[in-house]
CSV table of C-alpha atoms and ligand atoms in Angstrom, one decimal:
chain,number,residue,atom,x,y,z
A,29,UNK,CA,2.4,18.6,-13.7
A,30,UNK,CA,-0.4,17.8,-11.6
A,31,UNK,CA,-1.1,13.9,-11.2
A,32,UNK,CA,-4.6,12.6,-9.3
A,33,UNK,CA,-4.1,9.2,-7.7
A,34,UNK,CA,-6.6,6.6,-7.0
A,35,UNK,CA,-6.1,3.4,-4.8
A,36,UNK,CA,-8.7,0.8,-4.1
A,37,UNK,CA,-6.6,-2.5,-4.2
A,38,UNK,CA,-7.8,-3.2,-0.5
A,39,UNK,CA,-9.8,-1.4,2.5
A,40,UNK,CA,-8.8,2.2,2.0
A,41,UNK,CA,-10.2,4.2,-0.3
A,42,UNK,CA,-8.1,7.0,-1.2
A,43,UNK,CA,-7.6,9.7,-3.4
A,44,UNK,CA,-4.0,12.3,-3.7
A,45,UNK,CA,-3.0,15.5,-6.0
A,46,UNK,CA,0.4,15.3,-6.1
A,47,UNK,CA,2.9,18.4,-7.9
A,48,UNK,CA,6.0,17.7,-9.9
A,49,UNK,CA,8.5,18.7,-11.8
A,50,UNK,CA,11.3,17.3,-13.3
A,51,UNK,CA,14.8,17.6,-12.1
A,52,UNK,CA,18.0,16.1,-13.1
A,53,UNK,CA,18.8,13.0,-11.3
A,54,UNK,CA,15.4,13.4,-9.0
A,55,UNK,CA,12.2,14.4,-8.9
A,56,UNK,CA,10.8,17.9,-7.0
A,57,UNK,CA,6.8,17.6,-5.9
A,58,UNK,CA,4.6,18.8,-3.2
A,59,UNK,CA,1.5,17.1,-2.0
A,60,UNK,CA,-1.2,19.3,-2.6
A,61,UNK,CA,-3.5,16.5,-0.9
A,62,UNK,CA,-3.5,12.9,0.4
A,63,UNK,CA,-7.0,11.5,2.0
A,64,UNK,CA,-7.7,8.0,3.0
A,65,UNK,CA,-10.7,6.1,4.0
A,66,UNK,CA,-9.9,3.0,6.0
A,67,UNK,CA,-12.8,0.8,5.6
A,68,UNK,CA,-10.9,-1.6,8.4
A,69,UNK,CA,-13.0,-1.1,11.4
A,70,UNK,CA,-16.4,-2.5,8.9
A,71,UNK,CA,-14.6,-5.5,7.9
A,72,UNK,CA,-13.4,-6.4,11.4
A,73,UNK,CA,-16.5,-8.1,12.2
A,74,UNK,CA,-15.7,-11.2,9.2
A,75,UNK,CA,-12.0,-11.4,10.7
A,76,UNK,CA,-10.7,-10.1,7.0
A,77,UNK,CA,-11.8,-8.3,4.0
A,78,UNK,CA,-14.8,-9.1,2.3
A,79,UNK,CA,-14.3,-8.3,-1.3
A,80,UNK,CA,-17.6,-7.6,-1.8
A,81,UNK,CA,-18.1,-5.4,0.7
A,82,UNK,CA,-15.1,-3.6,-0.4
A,83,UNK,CA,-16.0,-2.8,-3.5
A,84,UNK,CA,-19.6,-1.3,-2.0
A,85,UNK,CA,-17.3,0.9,0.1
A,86,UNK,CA,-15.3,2.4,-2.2
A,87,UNK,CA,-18.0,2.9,-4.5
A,88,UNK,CA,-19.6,4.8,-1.4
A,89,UNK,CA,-16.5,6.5,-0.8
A,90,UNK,CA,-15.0,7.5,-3.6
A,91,UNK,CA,-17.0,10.8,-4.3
A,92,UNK,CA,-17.4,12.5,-1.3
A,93,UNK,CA,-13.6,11.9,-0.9
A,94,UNK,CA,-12.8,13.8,-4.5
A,95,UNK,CA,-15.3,16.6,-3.1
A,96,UNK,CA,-13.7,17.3,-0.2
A,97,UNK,CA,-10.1,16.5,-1.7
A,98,UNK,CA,-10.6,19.2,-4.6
A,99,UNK,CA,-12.2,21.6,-2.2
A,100,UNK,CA,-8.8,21.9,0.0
A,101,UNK,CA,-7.0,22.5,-3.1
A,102,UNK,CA,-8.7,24.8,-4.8
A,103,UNK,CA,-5.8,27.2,-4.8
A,104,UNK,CA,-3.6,24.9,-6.0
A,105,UNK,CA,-5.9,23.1,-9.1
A,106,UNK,CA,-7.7,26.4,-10.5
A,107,UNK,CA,-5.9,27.7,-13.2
A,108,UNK,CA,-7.8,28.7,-16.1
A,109,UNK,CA,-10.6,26.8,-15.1
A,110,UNK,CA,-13.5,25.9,-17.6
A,111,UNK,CA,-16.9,25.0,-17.2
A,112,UNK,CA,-18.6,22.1,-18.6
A,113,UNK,CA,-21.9,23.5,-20.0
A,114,UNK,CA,-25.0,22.5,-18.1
A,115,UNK,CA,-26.2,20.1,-21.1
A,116,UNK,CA,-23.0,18.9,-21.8
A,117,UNK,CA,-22.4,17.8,-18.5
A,118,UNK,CA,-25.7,16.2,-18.0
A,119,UNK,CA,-25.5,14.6,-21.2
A,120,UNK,CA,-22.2,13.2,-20.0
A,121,UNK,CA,-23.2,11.8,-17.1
A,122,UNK,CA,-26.3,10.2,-18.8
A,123,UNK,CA,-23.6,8.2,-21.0
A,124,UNK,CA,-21.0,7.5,-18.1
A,125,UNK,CA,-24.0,5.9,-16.2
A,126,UNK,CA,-25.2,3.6,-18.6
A,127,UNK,CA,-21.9,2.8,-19.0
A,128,UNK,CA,-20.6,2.1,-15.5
A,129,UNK,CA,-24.5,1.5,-14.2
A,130,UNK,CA,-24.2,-2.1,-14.5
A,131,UNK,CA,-20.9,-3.2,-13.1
A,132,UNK,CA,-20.7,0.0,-11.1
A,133,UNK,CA,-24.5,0.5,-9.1
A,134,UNK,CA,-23.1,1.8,-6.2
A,135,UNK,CA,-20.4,4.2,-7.6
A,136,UNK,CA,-23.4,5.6,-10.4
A,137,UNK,CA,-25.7,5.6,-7.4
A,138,UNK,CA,-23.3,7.8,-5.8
A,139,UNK,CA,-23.4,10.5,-8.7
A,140,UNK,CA,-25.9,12.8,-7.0
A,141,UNK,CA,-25.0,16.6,-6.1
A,142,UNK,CA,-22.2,16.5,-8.6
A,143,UNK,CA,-21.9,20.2,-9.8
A,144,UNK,CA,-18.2,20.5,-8.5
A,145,UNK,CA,-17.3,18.0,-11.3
A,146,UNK,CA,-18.7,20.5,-14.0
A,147,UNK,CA,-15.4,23.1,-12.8
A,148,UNK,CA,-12.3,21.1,-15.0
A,149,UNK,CA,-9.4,21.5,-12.5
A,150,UNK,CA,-5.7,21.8,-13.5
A,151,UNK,CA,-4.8,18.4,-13.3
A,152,UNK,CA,-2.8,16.6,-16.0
A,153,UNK,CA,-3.0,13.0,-15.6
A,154,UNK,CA,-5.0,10.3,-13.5
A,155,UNK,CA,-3.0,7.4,-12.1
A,156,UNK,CA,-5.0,4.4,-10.8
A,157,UNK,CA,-4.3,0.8,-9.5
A,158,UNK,CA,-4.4,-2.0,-11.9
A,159,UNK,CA,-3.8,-4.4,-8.9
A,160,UNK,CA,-2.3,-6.4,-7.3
A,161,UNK,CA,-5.3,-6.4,-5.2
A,162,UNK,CA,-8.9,-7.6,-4.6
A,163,UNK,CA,-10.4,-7.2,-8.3
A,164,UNK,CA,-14.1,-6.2,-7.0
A,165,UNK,CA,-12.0,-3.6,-5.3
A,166,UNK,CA,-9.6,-2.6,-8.0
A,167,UNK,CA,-12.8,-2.1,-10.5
A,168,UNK,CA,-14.3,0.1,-8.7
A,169,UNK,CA,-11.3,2.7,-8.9
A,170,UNK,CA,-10.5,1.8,-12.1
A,171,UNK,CA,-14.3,3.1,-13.1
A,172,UNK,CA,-13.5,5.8,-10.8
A,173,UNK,CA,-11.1,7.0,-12.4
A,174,UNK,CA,-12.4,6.3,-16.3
A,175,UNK,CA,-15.2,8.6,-15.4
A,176,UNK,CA,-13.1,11.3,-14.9
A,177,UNK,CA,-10.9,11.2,-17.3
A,178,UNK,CA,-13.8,10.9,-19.3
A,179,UNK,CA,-15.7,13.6,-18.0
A,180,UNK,CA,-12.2,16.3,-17.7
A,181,UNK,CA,-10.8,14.6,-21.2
A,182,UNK,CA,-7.9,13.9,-19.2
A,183,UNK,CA,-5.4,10.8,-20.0
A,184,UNK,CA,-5.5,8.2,-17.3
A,185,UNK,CA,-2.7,5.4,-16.6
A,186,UNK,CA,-2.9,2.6,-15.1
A,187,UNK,CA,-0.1,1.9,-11.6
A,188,UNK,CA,1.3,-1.5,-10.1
A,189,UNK,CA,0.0,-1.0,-6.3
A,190,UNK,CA,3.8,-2.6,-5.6
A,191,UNK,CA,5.3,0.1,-7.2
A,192,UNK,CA,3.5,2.6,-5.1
A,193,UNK,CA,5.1,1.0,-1.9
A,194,UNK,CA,8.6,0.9,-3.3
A,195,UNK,CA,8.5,4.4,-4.1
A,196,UNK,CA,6.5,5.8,-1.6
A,197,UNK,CA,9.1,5.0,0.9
A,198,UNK,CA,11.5,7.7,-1.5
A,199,UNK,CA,9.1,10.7,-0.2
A,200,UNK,CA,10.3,12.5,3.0
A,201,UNK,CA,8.5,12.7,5.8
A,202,UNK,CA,7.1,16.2,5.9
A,203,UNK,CA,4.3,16.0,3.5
A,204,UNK,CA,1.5,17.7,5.0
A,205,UNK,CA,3.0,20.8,4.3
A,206,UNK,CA,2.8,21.8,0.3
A,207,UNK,CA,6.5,22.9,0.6
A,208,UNK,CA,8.7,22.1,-2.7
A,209,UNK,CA,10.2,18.7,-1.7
A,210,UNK,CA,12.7,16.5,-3.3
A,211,UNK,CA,12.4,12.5,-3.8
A,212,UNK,CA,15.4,11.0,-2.6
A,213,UNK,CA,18.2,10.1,-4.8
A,214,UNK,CA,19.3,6.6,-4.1
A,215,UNK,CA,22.2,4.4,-5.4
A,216,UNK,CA,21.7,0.7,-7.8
A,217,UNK,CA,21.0,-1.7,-7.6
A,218,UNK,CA,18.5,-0.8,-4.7
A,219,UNK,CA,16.7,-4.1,-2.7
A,220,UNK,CA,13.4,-3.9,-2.0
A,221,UNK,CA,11.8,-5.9,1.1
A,222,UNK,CA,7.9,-5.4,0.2
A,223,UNK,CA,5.7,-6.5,3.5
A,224,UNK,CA,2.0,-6.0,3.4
A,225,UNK,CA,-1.7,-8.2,3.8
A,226,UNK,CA,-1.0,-9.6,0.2
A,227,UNK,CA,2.9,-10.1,-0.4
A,228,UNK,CA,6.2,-10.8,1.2
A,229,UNK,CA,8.7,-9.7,-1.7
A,230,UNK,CA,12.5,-9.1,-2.3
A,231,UNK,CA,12.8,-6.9,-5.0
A,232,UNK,CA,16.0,-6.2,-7.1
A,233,UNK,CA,15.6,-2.4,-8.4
A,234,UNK,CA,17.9,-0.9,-11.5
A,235,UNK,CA,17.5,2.3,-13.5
A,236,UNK,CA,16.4,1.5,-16.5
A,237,UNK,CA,18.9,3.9,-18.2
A,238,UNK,CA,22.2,6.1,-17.1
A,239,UNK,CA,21.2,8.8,-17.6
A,240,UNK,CA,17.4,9.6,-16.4
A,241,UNK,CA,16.4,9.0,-13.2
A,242,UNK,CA,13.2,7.2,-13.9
A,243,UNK,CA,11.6,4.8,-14.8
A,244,UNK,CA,12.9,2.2,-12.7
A,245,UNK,CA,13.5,-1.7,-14.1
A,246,UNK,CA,12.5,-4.3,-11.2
A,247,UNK,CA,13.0,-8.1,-10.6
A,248,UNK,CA,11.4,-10.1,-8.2
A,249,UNK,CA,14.3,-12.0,-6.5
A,250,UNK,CA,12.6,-13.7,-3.6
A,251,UNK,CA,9.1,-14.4,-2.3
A,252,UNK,CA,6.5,-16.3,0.0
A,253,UNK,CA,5.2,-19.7,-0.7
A,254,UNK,CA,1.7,-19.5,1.0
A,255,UNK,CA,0.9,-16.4,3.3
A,256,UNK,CA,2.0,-13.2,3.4
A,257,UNK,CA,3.7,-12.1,6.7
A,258,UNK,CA,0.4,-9.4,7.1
A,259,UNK,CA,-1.6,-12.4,6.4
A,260,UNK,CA,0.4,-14.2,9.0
A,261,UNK,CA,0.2,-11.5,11.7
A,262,UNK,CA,-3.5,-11.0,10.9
A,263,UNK,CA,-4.3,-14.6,11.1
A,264,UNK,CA,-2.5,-15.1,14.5
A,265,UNK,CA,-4.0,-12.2,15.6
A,266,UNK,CA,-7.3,-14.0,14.8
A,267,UNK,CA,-6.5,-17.0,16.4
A,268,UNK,CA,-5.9,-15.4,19.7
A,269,UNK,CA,-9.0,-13.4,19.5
A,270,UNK,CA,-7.8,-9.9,18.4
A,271,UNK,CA,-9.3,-7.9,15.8
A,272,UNK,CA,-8.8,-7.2,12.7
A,273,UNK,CA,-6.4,-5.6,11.1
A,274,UNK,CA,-4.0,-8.0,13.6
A,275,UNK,CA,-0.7,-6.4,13.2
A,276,UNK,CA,-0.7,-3.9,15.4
A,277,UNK,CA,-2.1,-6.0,18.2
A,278,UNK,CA,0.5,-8.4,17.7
A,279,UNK,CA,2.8,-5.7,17.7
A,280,UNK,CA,1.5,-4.0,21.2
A,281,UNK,CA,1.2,-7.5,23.0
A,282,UNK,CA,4.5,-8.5,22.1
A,283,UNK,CA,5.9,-4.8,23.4
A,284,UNK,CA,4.4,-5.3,26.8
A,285,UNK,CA,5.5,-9.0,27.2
A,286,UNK,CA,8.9,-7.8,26.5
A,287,UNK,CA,8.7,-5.1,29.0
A,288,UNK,CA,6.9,-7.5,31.3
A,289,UNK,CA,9.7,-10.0,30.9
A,290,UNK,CA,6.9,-12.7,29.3
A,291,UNK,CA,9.0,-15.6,27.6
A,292,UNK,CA,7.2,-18.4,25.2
A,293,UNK,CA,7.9,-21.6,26.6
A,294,UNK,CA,9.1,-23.4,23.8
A,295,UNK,CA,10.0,-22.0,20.0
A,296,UNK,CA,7.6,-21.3,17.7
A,297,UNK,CA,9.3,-22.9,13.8
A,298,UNK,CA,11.6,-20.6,11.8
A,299,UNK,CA,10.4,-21.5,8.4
A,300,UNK,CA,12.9,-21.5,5.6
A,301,UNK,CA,15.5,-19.5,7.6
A,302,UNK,CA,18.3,-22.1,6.6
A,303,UNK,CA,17.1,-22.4,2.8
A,304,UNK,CA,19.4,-21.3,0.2
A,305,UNK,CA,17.0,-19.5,-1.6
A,306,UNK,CA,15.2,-16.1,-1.0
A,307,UNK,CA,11.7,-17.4,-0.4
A,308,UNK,CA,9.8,-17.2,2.2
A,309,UNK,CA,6.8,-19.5,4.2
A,310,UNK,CA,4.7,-18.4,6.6
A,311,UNK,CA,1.4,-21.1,7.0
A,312,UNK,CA,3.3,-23.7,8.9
A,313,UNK,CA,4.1,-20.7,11.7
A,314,UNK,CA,0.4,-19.7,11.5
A,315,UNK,CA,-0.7,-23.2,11.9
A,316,UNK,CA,2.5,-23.8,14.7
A,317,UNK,CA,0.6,-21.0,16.5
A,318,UNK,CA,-2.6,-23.0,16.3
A,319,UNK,CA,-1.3,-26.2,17.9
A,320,UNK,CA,0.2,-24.4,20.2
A,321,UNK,CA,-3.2,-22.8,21.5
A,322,UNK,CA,-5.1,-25.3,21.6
A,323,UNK,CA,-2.6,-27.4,23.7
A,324,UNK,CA,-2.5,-24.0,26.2
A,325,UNK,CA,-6.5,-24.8,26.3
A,326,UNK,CA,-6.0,-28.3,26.9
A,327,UNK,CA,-4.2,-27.9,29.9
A,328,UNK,CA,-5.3,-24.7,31.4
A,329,UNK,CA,-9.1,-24.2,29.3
A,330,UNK,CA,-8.5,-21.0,28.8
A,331,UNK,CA,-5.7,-18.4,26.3
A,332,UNK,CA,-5.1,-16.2,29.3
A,333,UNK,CA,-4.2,-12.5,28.4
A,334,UNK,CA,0.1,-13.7,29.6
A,335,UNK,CA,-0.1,-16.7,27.2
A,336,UNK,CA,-1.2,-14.5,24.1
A,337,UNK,CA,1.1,-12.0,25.1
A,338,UNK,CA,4.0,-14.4,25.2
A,339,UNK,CA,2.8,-15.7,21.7
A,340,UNK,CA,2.7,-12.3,20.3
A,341,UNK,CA,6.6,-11.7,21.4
A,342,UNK,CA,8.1,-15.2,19.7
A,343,UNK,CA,5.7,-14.8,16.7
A,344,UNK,CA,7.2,-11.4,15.7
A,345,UNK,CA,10.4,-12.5,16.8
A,346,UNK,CA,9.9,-15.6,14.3
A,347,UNK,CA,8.8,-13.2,11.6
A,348,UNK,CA,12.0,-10.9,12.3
A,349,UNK,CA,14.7,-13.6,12.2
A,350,UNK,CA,13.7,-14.9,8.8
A,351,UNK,CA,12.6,-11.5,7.5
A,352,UNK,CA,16.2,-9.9,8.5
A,353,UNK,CA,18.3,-13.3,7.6
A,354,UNK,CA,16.8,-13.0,4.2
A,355,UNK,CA,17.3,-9.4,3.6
A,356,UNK,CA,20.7,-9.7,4.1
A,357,UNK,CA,21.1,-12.5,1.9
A,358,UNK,CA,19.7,-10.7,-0.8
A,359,UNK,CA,21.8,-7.6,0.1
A,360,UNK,CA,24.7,-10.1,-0.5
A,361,UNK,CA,23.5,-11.6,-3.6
A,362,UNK,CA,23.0,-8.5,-5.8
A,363,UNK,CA,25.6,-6.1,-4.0
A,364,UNK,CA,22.9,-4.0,-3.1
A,365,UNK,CA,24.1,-0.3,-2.2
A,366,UNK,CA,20.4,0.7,-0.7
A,367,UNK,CA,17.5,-1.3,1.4
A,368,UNK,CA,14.4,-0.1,0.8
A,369,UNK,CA,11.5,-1.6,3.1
A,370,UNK,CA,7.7,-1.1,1.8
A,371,UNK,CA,4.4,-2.6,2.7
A,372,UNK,CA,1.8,-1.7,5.6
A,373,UNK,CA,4.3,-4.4,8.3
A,374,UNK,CA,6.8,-2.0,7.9
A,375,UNK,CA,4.9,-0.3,10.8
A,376,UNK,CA,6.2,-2.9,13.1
A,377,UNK,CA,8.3,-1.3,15.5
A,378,UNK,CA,10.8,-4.7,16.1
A,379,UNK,CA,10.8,-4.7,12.4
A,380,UNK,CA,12.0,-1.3,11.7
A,381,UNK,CA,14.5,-1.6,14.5
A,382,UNK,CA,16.1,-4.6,12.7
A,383,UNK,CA,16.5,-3.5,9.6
A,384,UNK,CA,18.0,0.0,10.8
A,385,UNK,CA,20.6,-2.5,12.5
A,386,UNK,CA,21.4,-4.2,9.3
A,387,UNK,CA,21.9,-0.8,7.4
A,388,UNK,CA,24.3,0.2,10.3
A,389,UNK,CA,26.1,-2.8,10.2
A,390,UNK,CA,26.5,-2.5,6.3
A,391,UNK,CA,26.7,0.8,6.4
A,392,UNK,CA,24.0,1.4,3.7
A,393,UNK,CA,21.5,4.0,3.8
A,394,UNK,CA,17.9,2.7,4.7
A,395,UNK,CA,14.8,4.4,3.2
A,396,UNK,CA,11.8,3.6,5.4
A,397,UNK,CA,8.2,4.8,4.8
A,398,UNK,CA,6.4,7.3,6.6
A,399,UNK,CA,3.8,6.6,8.8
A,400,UNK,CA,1.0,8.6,6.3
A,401,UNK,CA,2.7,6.4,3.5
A,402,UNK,CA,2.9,2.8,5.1
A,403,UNK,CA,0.3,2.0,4.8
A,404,UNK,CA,-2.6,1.6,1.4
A,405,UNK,CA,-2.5,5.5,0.3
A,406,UNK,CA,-3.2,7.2,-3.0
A,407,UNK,CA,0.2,9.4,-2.9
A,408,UNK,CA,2.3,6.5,-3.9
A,409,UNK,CA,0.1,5.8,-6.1
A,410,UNK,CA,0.1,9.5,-8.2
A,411,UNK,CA,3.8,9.2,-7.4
A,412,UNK,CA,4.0,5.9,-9.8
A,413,UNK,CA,1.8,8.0,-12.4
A,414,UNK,CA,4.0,11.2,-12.2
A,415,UNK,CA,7.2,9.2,-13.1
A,416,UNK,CA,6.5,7.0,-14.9
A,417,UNK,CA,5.1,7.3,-18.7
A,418,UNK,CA,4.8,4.3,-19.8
A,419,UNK,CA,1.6,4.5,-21.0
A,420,UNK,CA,-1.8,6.2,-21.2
A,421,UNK,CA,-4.3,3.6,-21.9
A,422,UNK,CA,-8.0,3.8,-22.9
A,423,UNK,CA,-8.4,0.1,-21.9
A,424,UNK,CA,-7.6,-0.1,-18.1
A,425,UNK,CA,-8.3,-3.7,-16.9
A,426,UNK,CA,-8.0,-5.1,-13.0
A,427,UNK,CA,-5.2,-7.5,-12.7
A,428,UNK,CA,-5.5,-9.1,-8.9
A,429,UNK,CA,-2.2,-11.0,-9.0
A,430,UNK,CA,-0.2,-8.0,-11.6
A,431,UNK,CA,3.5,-8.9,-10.4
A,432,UNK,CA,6.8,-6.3,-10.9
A,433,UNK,CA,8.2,-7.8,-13.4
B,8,KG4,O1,0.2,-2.4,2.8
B,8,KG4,P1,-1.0,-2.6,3.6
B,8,KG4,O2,-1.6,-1.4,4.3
B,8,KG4,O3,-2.1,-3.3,2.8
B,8,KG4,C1,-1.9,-4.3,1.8
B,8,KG4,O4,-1.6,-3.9,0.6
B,8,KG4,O5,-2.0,-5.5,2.2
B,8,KG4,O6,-0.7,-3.7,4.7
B,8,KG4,C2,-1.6,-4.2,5.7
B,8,KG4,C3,-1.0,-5.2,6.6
B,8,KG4,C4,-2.0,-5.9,7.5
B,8,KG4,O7,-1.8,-7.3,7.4
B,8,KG4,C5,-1.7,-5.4,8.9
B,8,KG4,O8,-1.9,-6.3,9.9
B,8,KG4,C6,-0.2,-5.1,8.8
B,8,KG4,O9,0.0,-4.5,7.5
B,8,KG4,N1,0.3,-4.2,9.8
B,8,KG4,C7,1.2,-4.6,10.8
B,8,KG4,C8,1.4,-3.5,11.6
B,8,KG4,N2,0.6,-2.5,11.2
B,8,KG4,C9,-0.1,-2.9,10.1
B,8,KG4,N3,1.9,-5.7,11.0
B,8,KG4,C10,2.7,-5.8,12.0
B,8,KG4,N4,3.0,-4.8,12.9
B,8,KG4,C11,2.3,-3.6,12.7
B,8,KG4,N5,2.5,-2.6,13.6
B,9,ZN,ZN1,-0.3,-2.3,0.0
């Protein structure tokens, strides 16, 4: 089975064609393709995403991306290819654009030198975001991917972007190479620590039956209060004058003040590390962060590249010490006999350190994202579609704030 997936929930546009075939307790696939837009560099300038913009992107995006995605795999998607007729497919079109045309302008607009859509390619299903994410955003692939199944009459279901991260971090790391592959087999329950721009989540993962492998049950068992701990990285990064997305400059500053031998002077708040729940905070550190600034400007009038560097080091090392004391509560709690850690933070180099500690120390296999999967991808996203049936629906909707369970 062939499954197209389609993320928009953020920046990234992207688009995957992803292989499988059942197996027993797993799941064999090969990715025939995986492409991904980042949008990141345009939304710098406002500090953030601009939804709006966003959803112009994608609708920009989105076909040049199948074009070139479907021309790669051409060997792969042919089969016993038929043409839509010439009047068919124009008369097609002519409906799908005064049916999209109005919410839709500049995904319609983008409908131009469209002949490779009249070639039906060998794929069985469309999977597509339903959210959580921006809705502008998540429209626009929603549409997307209604046009095609539309156009191919092929049926289309709808994914929880969360979903994608927790199973994205099952796929092995080769993926660029169409080899036969097989999805890790892991032991329930399973924890999930989801950390990305929009959520900070422990998730408790079950099979939902003995005896086949998928689909999976899940149950949010912890979460944050206010900001996500991207959110938090990206809004410290914006506070000491780093681009956006912040992470990764938090992440590189607070690598060479530790090589430098840069210390804070004081502590930056560990919020909720010594609650007895799973729940997380993260605005008081943000806003910690703030005060602390502007009393480094009150006495010296400037943030001085060893100041931010120093904040960089004890705000990730804030993030780590609740992010690791929590995961390990929540190991205890359900009896956990896997960690799984999704989300686009997993990237963090302390962070991934930390938790490969904890699964040593418990002796309990960790499953990490790659780096083509840790980030907003549409491979996930197919992955969700290829195992899980659900449903096919005729009536996708966006759902910005769609949770697990
Ligand atoms: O999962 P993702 O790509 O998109 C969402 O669904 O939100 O996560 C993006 C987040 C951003 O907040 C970005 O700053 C953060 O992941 N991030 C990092 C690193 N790389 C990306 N945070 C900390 N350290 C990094 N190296
Ligand atoms: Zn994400």
């Amino acid at each position: 089975m062939i499954t197209l997936g389609i993320e928009t929930s953020c920046d990234e546009s992207a688009l995957a064609l992803l292989e499988t075939k059942e197996s027993g307790v797993t799941l064999d696939y090969r990715v025939i393709g995986s492409l991904i837009h980042s949008q990141a560099e345009l939304h710098s300038q406002f500090g953030g995403v601009f939804p709006s913009l966003a959803k112009r992107e994608h609708g920009k995006n989105l076909i040049p991306l199948l074009r070139k995605l479907l021309a790669d795999a051409r060997p792969y998607i042919d089969g016993n290819q038929s043409l839509i007729s010439e009047n068919e497919f124009e008369s097609k079109i002519n409906e799908i654009k005064l049916k999209f045309g109005p919410k839709n302008s500049d995904l319609v607009d983008s409908l131009i030198d469209i002949n490779f859509l009249r070639f039906i390619p060998k794929i069985d299903r469309i999977a597509v975001t339903e959210g959580p994410g921006l809705e502008p955003a998540l429209w626009v692939g929603i549409s997307f991917g209604e046009i095609l199944s539309q156009l191919w009459s092929i049926p289309i279901i709808p994914v929880n972007h969360m979903e994608g991260h927790v199973v994205g971090s099952l796929l092995n790391n080769e993926i660029e190479n169409k080899d036969w592959s097989k999805l890790k087999v892991i032991e329930y329950p399973a924890v999930a620590l989801l950390i990305s721009g929009g959520h900070t989540e422990l998730v408790e993962i079950n099979k939902q039956s003995e005896t086949t492998a998928f689909p999976l049950k899940y149950k949010i068992i912890g979460q944050t209060r206010d900001d996500a701990v991207g959110e938090a990285f990206d809004k410290v990064a914006r506070l000491l004058e780093l681009p956006y997305p912040g992470g990764p400059h938090i992440s590189k500053l607070a690598e060479q003040a530790e090589r430098e031998g840069i210390q804070y002077v004081s502590q930056l708040p560990r919020p909720m590390l010594k609650s007895d729940d799973l729940d997380f905070s993260f605005s008081g550190l943000k806003t910690a962060v703030l005060y602390a600034i502007r009393d480094e400007k009150n006495l010296t009038g400037i943030i001085g590249n060893e100041f931010k560097k120093s904040i960089a080091l004890e705000f990730e090392l804030c993030v780590d010490e609740v992010l690791t004391k929590k995961l390990r509560k929540a190991i205890d709690k359900i009896g956990a006999k896997t960690i799984i850690a999704g989300g686009g933070v997993v990237a963090n180099n302390r962070l991934r350190r930390s938790f490969e500690n904890i699964s040593r120390e418990y002796g309990l296999p960790l499953y990490l994202p790659s780096r083509h999967v840790s980030g907003d991808n549409a491979l996930m996203i197919a992955l969700v579609g290829a195992i899980d049936d659900r449903k096919y629906s005729d009536q996708l909707k966006a759902d910005g704030t769609k949770r697990l369970n």
